[in-house]
Short mmCIF file of C-alpha atoms and ligand atoms in Angstrom, two decimals:
data_model
loop_
_atom_site.label_atom_id
_atom_site.label_comp_id
_atom_site.label_asym_id
_atom_site.label_seq_id
_atom_site.Cartn_x
_atom_site.Cartn_y
_atom_site.Cartn_z
CA MET A 2 22.96 45.35 -19.02
CA HIS A 3 21.62 48.77 -19.92
CA ASN A 4 24.54 51.17 -19.70
CA THR A 5 23.37 54.18 -17.72
CA LEU A 6 26.79 55.67 -17.05
CA GLU A 7 29.30 57.52 -19.14
CA SER A 8 32.72 56.07 -18.58
CA PRO A 9 34.53 59.47 -18.33
CA MET A 10 32.45 60.07 -15.19
CA LEU A 11 33.51 56.70 -13.75
CA SER A 12 37.16 57.46 -14.52
CA ALA A 13 36.83 60.86 -12.87
CA VAL A 14 35.47 59.27 -9.68
CA VAL A 15 38.29 56.72 -9.61
CA ASP A 16 40.95 59.40 -10.24
CA ASP A 17 39.51 61.65 -7.53
CA LEU A 18 39.43 58.80 -5.01
CA ALA A 19 43.03 57.92 -5.80
CA THR A 20 44.36 61.46 -5.58
CA ARG A 21 42.32 63.05 -2.77
CA GLY A 22 39.94 60.47 -1.33
CA TRP A 23 36.65 62.01 -2.44
CA SER A 24 34.69 62.95 -5.56
CA GLU A 25 31.61 65.00 -6.44
CA GLN A 26 29.81 64.45 -9.75
CA ALA A 27 26.80 66.48 -10.89
CA ASN A 28 24.24 64.81 -13.20
CA PHE A 29 25.55 61.35 -12.44
CA LEU A 30 22.35 59.68 -13.72
CA PRO A 31 19.61 60.77 -16.17
CA ALA A 32 17.15 63.32 -14.73
CA ASP A 33 14.10 61.12 -15.40
CA LEU A 34 15.60 58.28 -13.37
CA VAL A 35 16.48 60.68 -10.54
CA ARG A 36 12.90 61.99 -10.51
CA ALA A 37 11.48 58.46 -10.46
CA LEU A 38 13.72 57.54 -7.50
CA ALA A 39 12.60 60.64 -5.60
CA THR A 40 8.96 59.78 -6.27
CA GLU A 41 9.51 56.23 -5.05
CA CYS A 42 11.26 57.45 -1.90
CA ARG A 43 8.40 59.84 -1.11
CA ARG A 44 5.72 57.26 -1.83
CA ARG A 45 7.35 54.62 0.36
CA ALA A 46 7.85 57.17 3.14
CA ALA A 47 4.14 58.07 2.94
CA GLU A 48 3.29 54.37 3.16
CA GLY A 49 5.28 54.10 6.37
CA GLU A 50 8.13 51.99 4.99
CA LEU A 51 10.92 54.26 6.26
CA ASN A 52 12.03 53.99 9.89
CA PRO A 53 14.10 56.20 12.19
CA ALA A 54 17.76 55.36 11.59
CA GLY A 55 19.82 53.89 14.37
CA VAL A 56 23.30 54.71 15.63
CA GLY A 57 25.81 51.91 16.14
CA ARG A 58 25.68 48.37 14.94
CA GLY A 59 24.00 45.08 15.73
CA ALA A 60 22.56 44.68 19.22
CA ALA A 61 24.09 47.99 20.34
CA GLN A 62 22.08 49.97 17.78
CA GLU A 63 19.71 52.66 19.09
CA VAL A 64 17.76 55.62 17.75
CA ARG A 65 19.30 58.89 18.94
CA GLU A 66 17.83 61.93 17.28
CA ALA A 67 20.44 64.18 18.92
CA ILE A 68 22.96 62.41 16.67
CA ARG A 69 20.98 61.55 13.54
CA GLY A 70 17.37 62.29 12.61
CA ASP A 71 16.88 60.66 9.22
CA HIS A 72 14.41 57.92 8.30
CA ILE A 73 15.71 55.09 6.18
CA LEU A 74 14.71 52.06 4.11
CA TRP A 75 17.31 49.47 3.12
CA LEU A 76 17.10 48.34 -0.50
CA ASP A 77 17.36 44.88 -1.98
CA PRO A 78 17.56 44.05 -5.70
CA GLY A 79 14.21 43.34 -7.39
CA GLU A 80 12.07 45.91 -5.53
CA SER A 81 11.53 48.21 -8.52
CA ASP A 82 13.00 48.82 -11.98
CA ASP A 83 14.21 52.26 -10.96
CA CYS A 84 16.03 51.02 -7.86
CA ASP A 85 17.51 48.18 -9.89
CA GLN A 86 18.84 50.70 -12.42
CA TYR A 87 20.45 52.58 -9.57
CA LEU A 88 21.96 49.39 -8.12
CA ASP A 89 23.26 48.44 -11.61
CA ALA A 90 24.92 51.85 -11.93
CA MET A 91 26.56 51.45 -8.55
CA ASP A 92 27.79 48.04 -9.56
CA GLU A 93 29.46 49.57 -12.63
CA LEU A 94 31.08 52.08 -10.31
CA ARG A 95 32.19 49.30 -7.97
CA LEU A 96 33.91 47.46 -10.84
CA ALA A 97 35.57 50.68 -12.06
CA ILE A 98 36.91 51.39 -8.56
CA ASN A 99 38.19 47.82 -8.26
CA GLN A 100 39.98 48.10 -11.60
CA GLY A 101 41.51 51.47 -10.82
CA LEU A 102 42.32 51.18 -7.14
CA PHE A 103 42.69 47.43 -6.49
CA ILE A 104 40.57 47.71 -3.34
CA GLY A 105 38.57 44.51 -3.90
CA LEU A 106 35.12 45.89 -3.17
CA GLU A 107 32.77 42.97 -2.88
CA ASP A 108 29.29 44.42 -2.56
CA TYR A 109 27.20 47.54 -2.07
CA GLU A 110 24.61 48.08 0.66
CA CYS A 111 22.31 51.09 0.43
CA HIS A 112 19.19 52.74 1.78
CA PHE A 113 16.82 55.54 0.94
CA ALA A 114 17.21 58.32 3.50
CA LEU A 115 14.74 61.09 4.24
CA TYR A 116 15.72 63.91 6.59
CA PRO A 117 12.58 65.80 7.68
CA PRO A 118 12.99 69.57 8.17
CA GLY A 119 15.35 70.21 11.09
CA ALA A 120 16.93 66.73 11.03
CA PHE A 121 20.70 66.41 10.87
CA TYR A 122 23.49 63.87 11.29
CA ARG A 123 26.35 64.91 13.57
CA ARG A 124 29.97 64.60 12.56
CA HIS A 125 31.02 60.94 12.16
CA LEU A 126 33.04 58.40 10.18
CA ASP A 127 31.21 55.71 8.18
CA ARG A 128 33.04 52.87 9.81
CA PHE A 129 32.15 50.80 12.81
CA ARG A 130 34.68 50.12 15.53
CA ASP A 131 34.07 46.38 15.29
CA ASP A 132 33.64 46.09 11.50
CA ASP A 133 35.86 47.81 8.95
CA ARG A 134 34.31 46.35 5.79
CA ARG A 135 32.86 49.68 4.68
CA ALA A 136 35.56 51.07 2.40
CA VAL A 137 33.89 53.61 0.10
CA SER A 138 30.77 55.69 0.85
CA ALA A 139 28.47 56.87 -1.96
CA VAL A 140 25.62 59.34 -1.47
CA PHE A 141 23.26 60.17 -4.33
CA TYR A 142 20.88 63.13 -3.91
CA LEU A 143 17.29 63.30 -5.13
CA ASN A 144 16.24 66.91 -4.39
CA GLU A 145 15.05 69.00 -7.32
CA ASN A 146 15.37 72.79 -7.12
CA TRP A 147 17.46 72.76 -3.97
CA GLN A 148 18.29 76.35 -3.02
CA PRO A 149 21.33 77.49 -1.01
CA GLY A 150 19.02 78.72 1.78
CA ASP A 151 17.47 75.26 2.12
CA GLY A 152 20.47 74.01 4.16
CA GLY A 153 21.05 70.25 4.30
CA GLU A 154 24.63 70.43 3.08
CA LEU A 155 26.94 67.47 3.38
CA ARG A 156 29.97 68.93 5.18
CA MET A 157 33.22 67.00 4.68
CA PHE A 158 36.27 67.61 6.87
CA LEU A 159 39.23 67.17 4.53
CA ALA A 160 42.98 67.26 5.10
CA ASP A 161 44.65 70.51 6.29
CA GLU A 162 41.44 71.69 7.97
CA VAL A 163 39.74 72.26 4.64
CA VAL A 164 35.96 72.04 4.89
CA ARG A 165 33.93 71.18 1.81
CA ASP A 166 30.14 71.66 1.66
CA VAL A 167 28.04 69.88 -0.97
CA GLN A 168 24.44 70.85 -1.77
CA PRO A 169 22.17 67.79 -1.91
CA THR A 170 21.00 68.64 -5.41
CA ALA A 171 19.15 66.05 -7.52
CA GLY A 172 21.60 64.04 -9.63
CA THR A 173 24.73 64.80 -7.61
CA LEU A 174 26.80 61.84 -6.44
CA VAL A 175 29.41 62.16 -3.69
CA VAL A 176 31.89 59.33 -3.15
CA PHE A 177 34.55 59.21 -0.43
CA LEU A 178 36.82 56.83 1.48
CA SER A 179 34.72 55.72 4.45
CA GLY A 180 37.55 55.45 6.96
CA ASP A 181 39.27 58.73 6.06
CA ILE A 182 36.74 61.53 5.78
CA PRO A 183 34.72 62.69 8.78
CA HIS A 184 31.51 64.40 7.70
CA GLU A 185 28.14 65.66 8.87
CA VAL A 186 24.73 66.51 7.46
CA LEU A 187 23.49 70.00 8.31
CA ALA A 188 19.83 70.58 9.14
CA ALA A 189 17.58 71.42 6.20
CA ARG A 190 14.43 73.53 5.90
CA ARG A 191 12.64 71.00 3.68
CA ASP A 192 12.63 67.23 3.24
CA ARG A 193 16.05 66.05 2.10
CA LEU A 194 16.09 62.80 0.09
CA SER A 195 19.01 60.59 -0.87
CA LEU A 196 20.22 57.10 -1.61
CA THR A 197 23.11 56.46 0.73
CA GLY A 198 25.33 53.41 0.58
CA TRP A 199 28.64 51.71 1.13
CA PHE A 200 30.91 49.56 -0.98
CA ARG A 201 32.28 46.85 1.26
CA ARG A 202 35.34 44.67 1.26
CA ARG A 203 35.18 41.05 2.17
CA GLY A 204 35.54 40.55 5.90
CA ASN A 205 34.81 38.27 8.79
CA GLU A 206 31.35 38.90 10.17
CA PRO A 207 32.10 39.51 13.85
CA PHE A 208 28.58 38.46 14.91
C1 OGA B 132 25.35 58.78 6.31
C2 OGA B 132 25.73 60.13 5.81
C3 OGA B 132 25.48 61.89 4.19
C4 OGA B 132 24.45 62.61 3.39
O1 OGA B 132 24.20 58.37 6.11
O2 OGA B 132 26.22 58.12 6.92
O3 OGA B 132 26.74 60.61 6.23
O4 OGA B 132 24.82 63.59 2.74
N1 OGA B 132 24.98 60.74 4.85
O5 OGA B 132 23.29 62.21 3.42
MN1 MN B 133 28.08 59.14 6.95
#
């Protein structure tokens, strides 16, 4: 497999997860790959492949723009070389986390997400009440030339009432423990693109 990742970066993510439950890495993947992923996300959005995201799970899922206003497209392997490179990189990260933290992450599910101007995602945890397989969240941003005034920060609510804002700048990866860190996405002034996903443990499918 083509090795897209530098292992010091993988070790840093694993160390951060172990010590504080979250990690932020700038320039996680090569800039040309990040640009290609952004282009693919925009093209597929223009072709109508992205749909308003739902809230909740299974039959109870519904679109509620007062909670989240992004449009998403779930990814499967084999859709494009660029997406496959991203999925390969996340698989390397999954194995590194398993080696370092003994969590036993079994797979990774992910989608493109596009927040149109004004869209947000209210404070939440990435874990469903009836399904706790999501163990580690990973968000990878695709926005070149993001400016502080553009908004769209990921706001994480950490221990001791510390709040941490991350700019959704192209190439930045944020990883955090899904059950531990409440977070929200602030409204942006321009389209905000990402690949958002979850490493999952094995579990019993409740439905
Ligand atoms: C999510 C989410 C964060 C982000 O999709 O669950 O919290 O920064 N995304 O896009
Ligand atoms: Mn989330």
